[in-house]
Amino acid sequence: MEEMLTFALAKGRLAEQTFDLLENLGIDCSQPRNPGRQLVLRDEKTNIRFILVKPSDVPTYVEHGVADLGVVGKDTLLEAERPLYELLDLGFGRCRLCVAGYPDAPGATVSHATFRVATKYPAIARRWWAAQGKPIEIIELHGSVELGPVIGLSDVILDIVESGSTLRANGLTVLEEVAGDISARLVCNRVSLKTKRERIRWIIEGLERQVLAGAGEK
Ligand code: PRP
């Protein structure tokens, strides 16, 4: 029996695209594709387990070593600042991390005493404006962040922009790009990389072949 490997995957589209790649390596992903209420899913033949979790929890499971590998967006990794090995850019889930707001009145949409930033990424926001020496107030939201400037809660947002259609539909525009190379990344626990070297190398090489062949481009 092969040594067990555990994957933590961000629920949703990133997980679905990861299954496409893993199935090409002969890993049966039928259980995690249809998990029902079950939280730990398996492929008995290759002895691989999957846990499907919220994106922001993927780095936590991998850092603690209860998952050997994880697939998560670079945005989540930049926010989490965990000591993980980032092994591979999987090429899908491509987007940009941007500051956005009203085009004509950046920073002046509402008259708050402090410049207000609505975001799902408070740590990234803190670092970005600290580097510019600009004091800000962070308003942490967990979705529909674009509402911030629209409804007068914040001056700008810091969020991911994929097609740009959410910004356009709400009269907002990109003001600054914080990171242009956001995409899904394969990450690994530091100890697992040593103790399960051969198994993990098989996964890395199998995924890398497909990425180089353009399988992840979408
Ligand atoms: C993300 C992001 C933007 C939107 C960007 O939200 O927070 O709102 O997608 O995509 P676009 O540029 O293609 O319009 P998500 O769909 O994950 O939902 P959320 O607002 O609930 O976080």
mmCIF file of N, CA, C and O in Angstrom, residues 90-130:
data_model
loop_
_atom_site.group_PDB
_atom_site.id
_atom_site.type_symbol
_atom_site.label_atom_id
_atom_site.label_comp_id
_atom_site.label_asym_id
_atom_site.label_seq_id
_atom_site.Cartn_x
_atom_site.Cartn_y
_atom_site.Cartn_z
ATOM 1 N N LEU A 90 -0.397 26.555 -11.081
ATOM 2 C CA LEU A 90 -1.221 25.623 -11.864
ATOM 3 C C LEU A 90 -1.866 26.299 -13.078
ATOM 4 O O LEU A 90 -2.478 25.638 -13.907
ATOM 5 N N GLY A 91 -1.785 27.597 -13.153
ATOM 6 C CA GLY A 91 -2.189 28.289 -14.384
ATOM 7 C C GLY A 91 -3.666 28.622 -14.506
ATOM 8 O O GLY A 91 -4.046 29.374 -15.385
ATOM 9 N N PHE A 92 -4.505 28.081 -13.640
ATOM 10 C CA PHE A 92 -5.925 28.432 -13.740
ATOM 11 C C PHE A 92 -6.315 29.372 -12.587
ATOM 12 O O PHE A 92 -5.522 29.610 -11.679
ATOM 13 N N GLY A 93 -7.526 29.898 -12.661
ATOM 14 C CA GLY A 93 -7.968 30.856 -11.642
ATOM 15 C C GLY A 93 -7.214 32.170 -11.752
ATOM 16 O O GLY A 93 -6.944 32.827 -10.753
ATOM 17 N N ARG A 94 -6.846 32.535 -12.980
ATOM 18 C CA ARG A 94 -6.035 33.750 -13.165
ATOM 19 C C ARG A 94 -6.851 35.015 -12.924
ATOM 20 O O ARG A 94 -7.969 35.152 -13.431
ATOM 21 N N CYS A 95 -6.298 35.922 -12.128
ATOM 22 C CA CYS A 95 -6.929 37.222 -11.906
ATOM 23 C C CYS A 95 -5.875 38.187 -11.359
ATOM 24 O O CYS A 95 -4.698 37.826 -11.257
ATOM 25 N N ARG A 96 -6.299 39.415 -11.062
ATOM 26 C CA ARG A 96 -5.386 40.438 -10.530
ATOM 27 C C ARG A 96 -5.922 40.929 -9.204
ATOM 28 O O ARG A 96 -7.134 40.934 -8.985
ATOM 29 N N LEU A 97 -5.033 41.346 -8.352
ATOM 30 C CA LEU A 97 -5.434 41.936 -7.072
ATOM 31 C C LEU A 97 -5.281 43.444 -7.244
ATOM 32 O O LEU A 97 -4.187 43.922 -7.560
ATOM 33 N N CYS A 98 -6.381 44.180 -7.070
ATOM 34 C CA CYS A 98 -6.353 45.610 -7.419
ATOM 35 C C CYS A 98 -7.020 46.479 -6.357
ATOM 36 O O CYS A 98 -7.885 46.021 -5.610
ATOM 37 N N VAL A 99 -6.629 47.733 -6.381
ATOM 38 C CA VAL A 99 -7.370 48.763 -5.657
ATOM 39 C C VAL A 99 -8.354 49.334 -6.670
ATOM 40 O O VAL A 99 -7.982 49.641 -7.801
ATOM 41 N N ALA A 100 -9.613 49.426 -6.283
ATOM 42 C CA ALA A 100 -10.621 49.941 -7.214
ATOM 43 C C ALA A 100 -11.517 50.940 -6.503
ATOM 44 O O ALA A 100 -11.653 50.914 -5.275
ATOM 45 N N GLY A 101 -12.099 51.807 -7.306
ATOM 46 C CA GLY A 101 -13.002 52.818 -6.747
ATOM 47 C C GLY A 101 -13.635 53.596 -7.866
ATOM 48 O O GLY A 101 -13.612 53.160 -9.029
ATOM 49 N N TYR A 102 -14.155 54.770 -7.559
ATOM 50 C CA TYR A 102 -14.727 55.623 -8.602
ATOM 51 C C TYR A 102 -13.606 56.310 -9.369
ATOM 52 O O TYR A 102 -12.649 56.810 -8.765
ATOM 53 N N PRO A 103 -13.696 56.352 -10.692
ATOM 54 C CA PRO A 103 -12.599 56.870 -11.507
ATOM 55 C C PRO A 103 -12.309 58.355 -11.268
ATOM 56 O O PRO A 103 -11.154 58.760 -11.250
ATOM 57 N N ASP A 104 -13.337 59.143 -11.064
ATOM 58 C CA ASP A 104 -13.115 60.593 -11.017
ATOM 59 C C ASP A 104 -12.761 61.114 -9.638
ATOM 60 O O ASP A 104 -12.304 62.235 -9.504
ATOM 61 N N ALA A 105 -13.033 60.320 -8.625
ATOM 62 C CA ALA A 105 -12.835 60.839 -7.272
ATOM 63 C C ALA A 105 -12.141 59.826 -6.386
ATOM 64 O O ALA A 105 -12.650 59.452 -5.344
ATOM 65 N N PRO A 106 -10.952 59.350 -6.827
ATOM 66 C CA PRO A 106 -10.300 58.335 -5.992
ATOM 67 C C PRO A 106 -10.003 58.882 -4.602
ATOM 68 O O PRO A 106 -9.376 59.930 -4.479
ATOM 69 N N GLY A 107 -10.520 58.198 -3.627
ATOM 70 C CA GLY A 107 -10.228 58.601 -2.254
ATOM 71 C C GLY A 107 -11.095 59.723 -1.753
ATOM 72 O O GLY A 107 -10.924 60.202 -0.649
ATOM 73 N N ALA A 108 -12.033 60.182 -2.576
ATOM 74 C CA ALA A 108 -12.815 61.345 -2.144
ATOM 75 C C ALA A 108 -14.318 61.096 -2.282
ATOM 76 O O ALA A 108 -15.106 62.017 -2.362
ATOM 77 N N THR A 109 -14.684 59.810 -2.356
ATOM 78 C CA THR A 109 -16.106 59.515 -2.583
ATOM 79 C C THR A 109 -16.949 59.816 -1.356
ATOM 80 O O THR A 109 -18.094 60.189 -1.462
ATOM 81 N N VAL A 110 -16.367 59.629 -0.213
ATOM 82 C CA VAL A 110 -17.076 59.911 1.028
ATOM 83 C C VAL A 110 -16.118 60.651 1.947
ATOM 84 O O VAL A 110 -14.914 60.441 1.876
ATOM 85 N N SER A 111 -16.650 61.497 2.790
ATOM 86 C CA SER A 111 -15.724 62.310 3.585
ATOM 87 C C SER A 111 -15.494 61.677 4.954
ATOM 88 O O SER A 111 -16.020 62.128 5.952
ATOM 89 N N HIS A 112 -14.735 60.552 4.946
ATOM 90 C CA HIS A 112 -14.358 59.936 6.215
ATOM 91 C C HIS A 112 -13.091 60.614 6.707
ATOM 92 O O HIS A 112 -12.278 61.070 5.908
ATOM 93 N N ALA A 113 -12.927 60.629 8.019
ATOM 94 C CA ALA A 113 -11.725 61.236 8.592
ATOM 95 C C ALA A 113 -10.479 60.503 8.095
ATOM 96 O O ALA A 113 -9.463 61.111 7.785
ATOM 97 N N THR A 114 -10.576 59.175 8.005
ATOM 98 C CA THR A 114 -9.455 58.371 7.519
ATOM 99 C C THR A 114 -9.872 57.716 6.204
ATOM 100 O O THR A 114 -11.049 57.414 6.019
ATOM 101 N N PHE A 115 -8.900 57.483 5.349
ATOM 102 C CA PHE A 115 -9.130 56.789 4.075
ATOM 103 C C PHE A 115 -9.582 55.363 4.376
ATOM 104 O O PHE A 115 -8.895 54.618 5.053
ATOM 105 N N ARG A 116 -10.753 55.019 3.861
ATOM 106 C CA ARG A 116 -11.310 53.711 4.207
ATOM 107 C C ARG A 116 -11.205 52.716 3.053
ATOM 108 O O ARG A 116 -11.569 53.022 1.925
ATOM 109 N N VAL A 117 -10.776 51.506 3.409
ATOM 110 C CA VAL A 117 -10.582 50.446 2.425
ATOM 111 C C VAL A 117 -11.452 49.252 2.822
ATOM 112 O O VAL A 117 -11.281 48.709 3.916
ATOM 113 N N ALA A 118 -12.377 48.856 1.952
ATOM 114 C CA ALA A 118 -13.153 47.640 2.199
ATOM 115 C C ALA A 118 -12.463 46.482 1.492
ATOM 116 O O ALA A 118 -12.075 46.607 0.323
ATOM 117 N N THR A 119 -12.311 45.361 2.173
ATOM 118 C CA THR A 119 -11.548 44.257 1.572
ATOM 119 C C THR A 119 -11.749 42.936 2.304
ATOM 120 O O THR A 119 -12.085 42.903 3.489
ATOM 121 N N LYS A 120 -11.524 41.849 1.527
ATOM 122 C CA LYS A 120 -11.440 40.508 2.136
ATOM 123 C C LYS A 120 -9.995 40.211 2.514
ATOM 124 O O LYS A 120 -9.689 39.131 3.005
ATOM 125 N N TYR A 121 -9.085 41.159 2.209
ATOM 126 C CA TYR A 121 -7.643 40.926 2.387
ATOM 127 C C TYR A 121 -7.024 41.978 3.312
ATOM 128 O O TYR A 121 -6.198 42.800 2.858
ATOM 129 N N PRO A 122 -7.366 41.985 4.603
ATOM 130 C CA PRO A 122 -6.866 43.028 5.498
ATOM 131 C C PRO A 122 -5.340 43.056 5.636
ATOM 132 O O PRO A 122 -4.751 44.146 5.706
ATOM 133 N N ALA A 123 -4.695 41.911 5.649
ATOM 134 C CA ALA A 123 -3.229 41.897 5.828
ATOM 135 C C ALA A 123 -2.539 42.493 4.604
ATOM 136 O O ALA A 123 -1.587 43.281 4.736
ATOM 137 N N ILE A 124 -3.022 42.138 3.413
ATOM 138 C CA ILE A 124 -2.422 42.681 2.186
ATOM 139 C C ILE A 124 -2.645 44.190 2.146
ATOM 140 O O ILE A 124 -1.735 44.962 1.818
ATOM 141 N N ALA A 125 -3.852 44.617 2.501
ATOM 142 C CA ALA A 125 -4.174 46.057 2.488
ATOM 143 C C ALA A 125 -3.264 46.812 3.456
ATOM 144 O O ALA A 125 -2.703 47.856 3.119
ATOM 145 N N ARG A 126 -3.094 46.245 4.645
ATOM 146 C CA ARG A 126 -2.250 46.905 5.653
ATOM 147 C C ARG A 126 -0.833 47.079 5.102
ATOM 148 O O ARG A 126 -0.250 48.158 5.191
ATOM 149 N N ARG A 127 -0.296 46.019 4.493
ATOM 150 C CA ARG A 127 1.080 46.081 3.958
ATOM 151 C C ARG A 127 1.182 47.082 2.805
ATOM 152 O O ARG A 127 2.127 47.846 2.716
ATOM 153 N N TRP A 128 0.185 47.058 1.915
ATOM 154 C CA TRP A 128 0.219 47.912 0.710
ATOM 155 C C TRP A 128 0.259 49.393 1.081
ATOM 156 O O TRP A 128 1.080 50.144 0.581
ATOM 157 N N TRP A 129 -0.635 49.812 2.004
ATOM 158 C CA TRP A 129 -0.679 51.233 2.331
ATOM 159 C C TRP A 129 0.401 51.626 3.350
ATOM 160 O O TRP A 129 0.839 52.771 3.345
ATOM 161 N N ALA A 130 0.840 50.651 4.163
ATOM 162 C CA ALA A 130 1.948 50.945 5.084
ATOM 163 C C ALA A 130 3.205 51.272 4.272
ATOM 164 O O ALA A 130 3.968 52.178 4.607
#
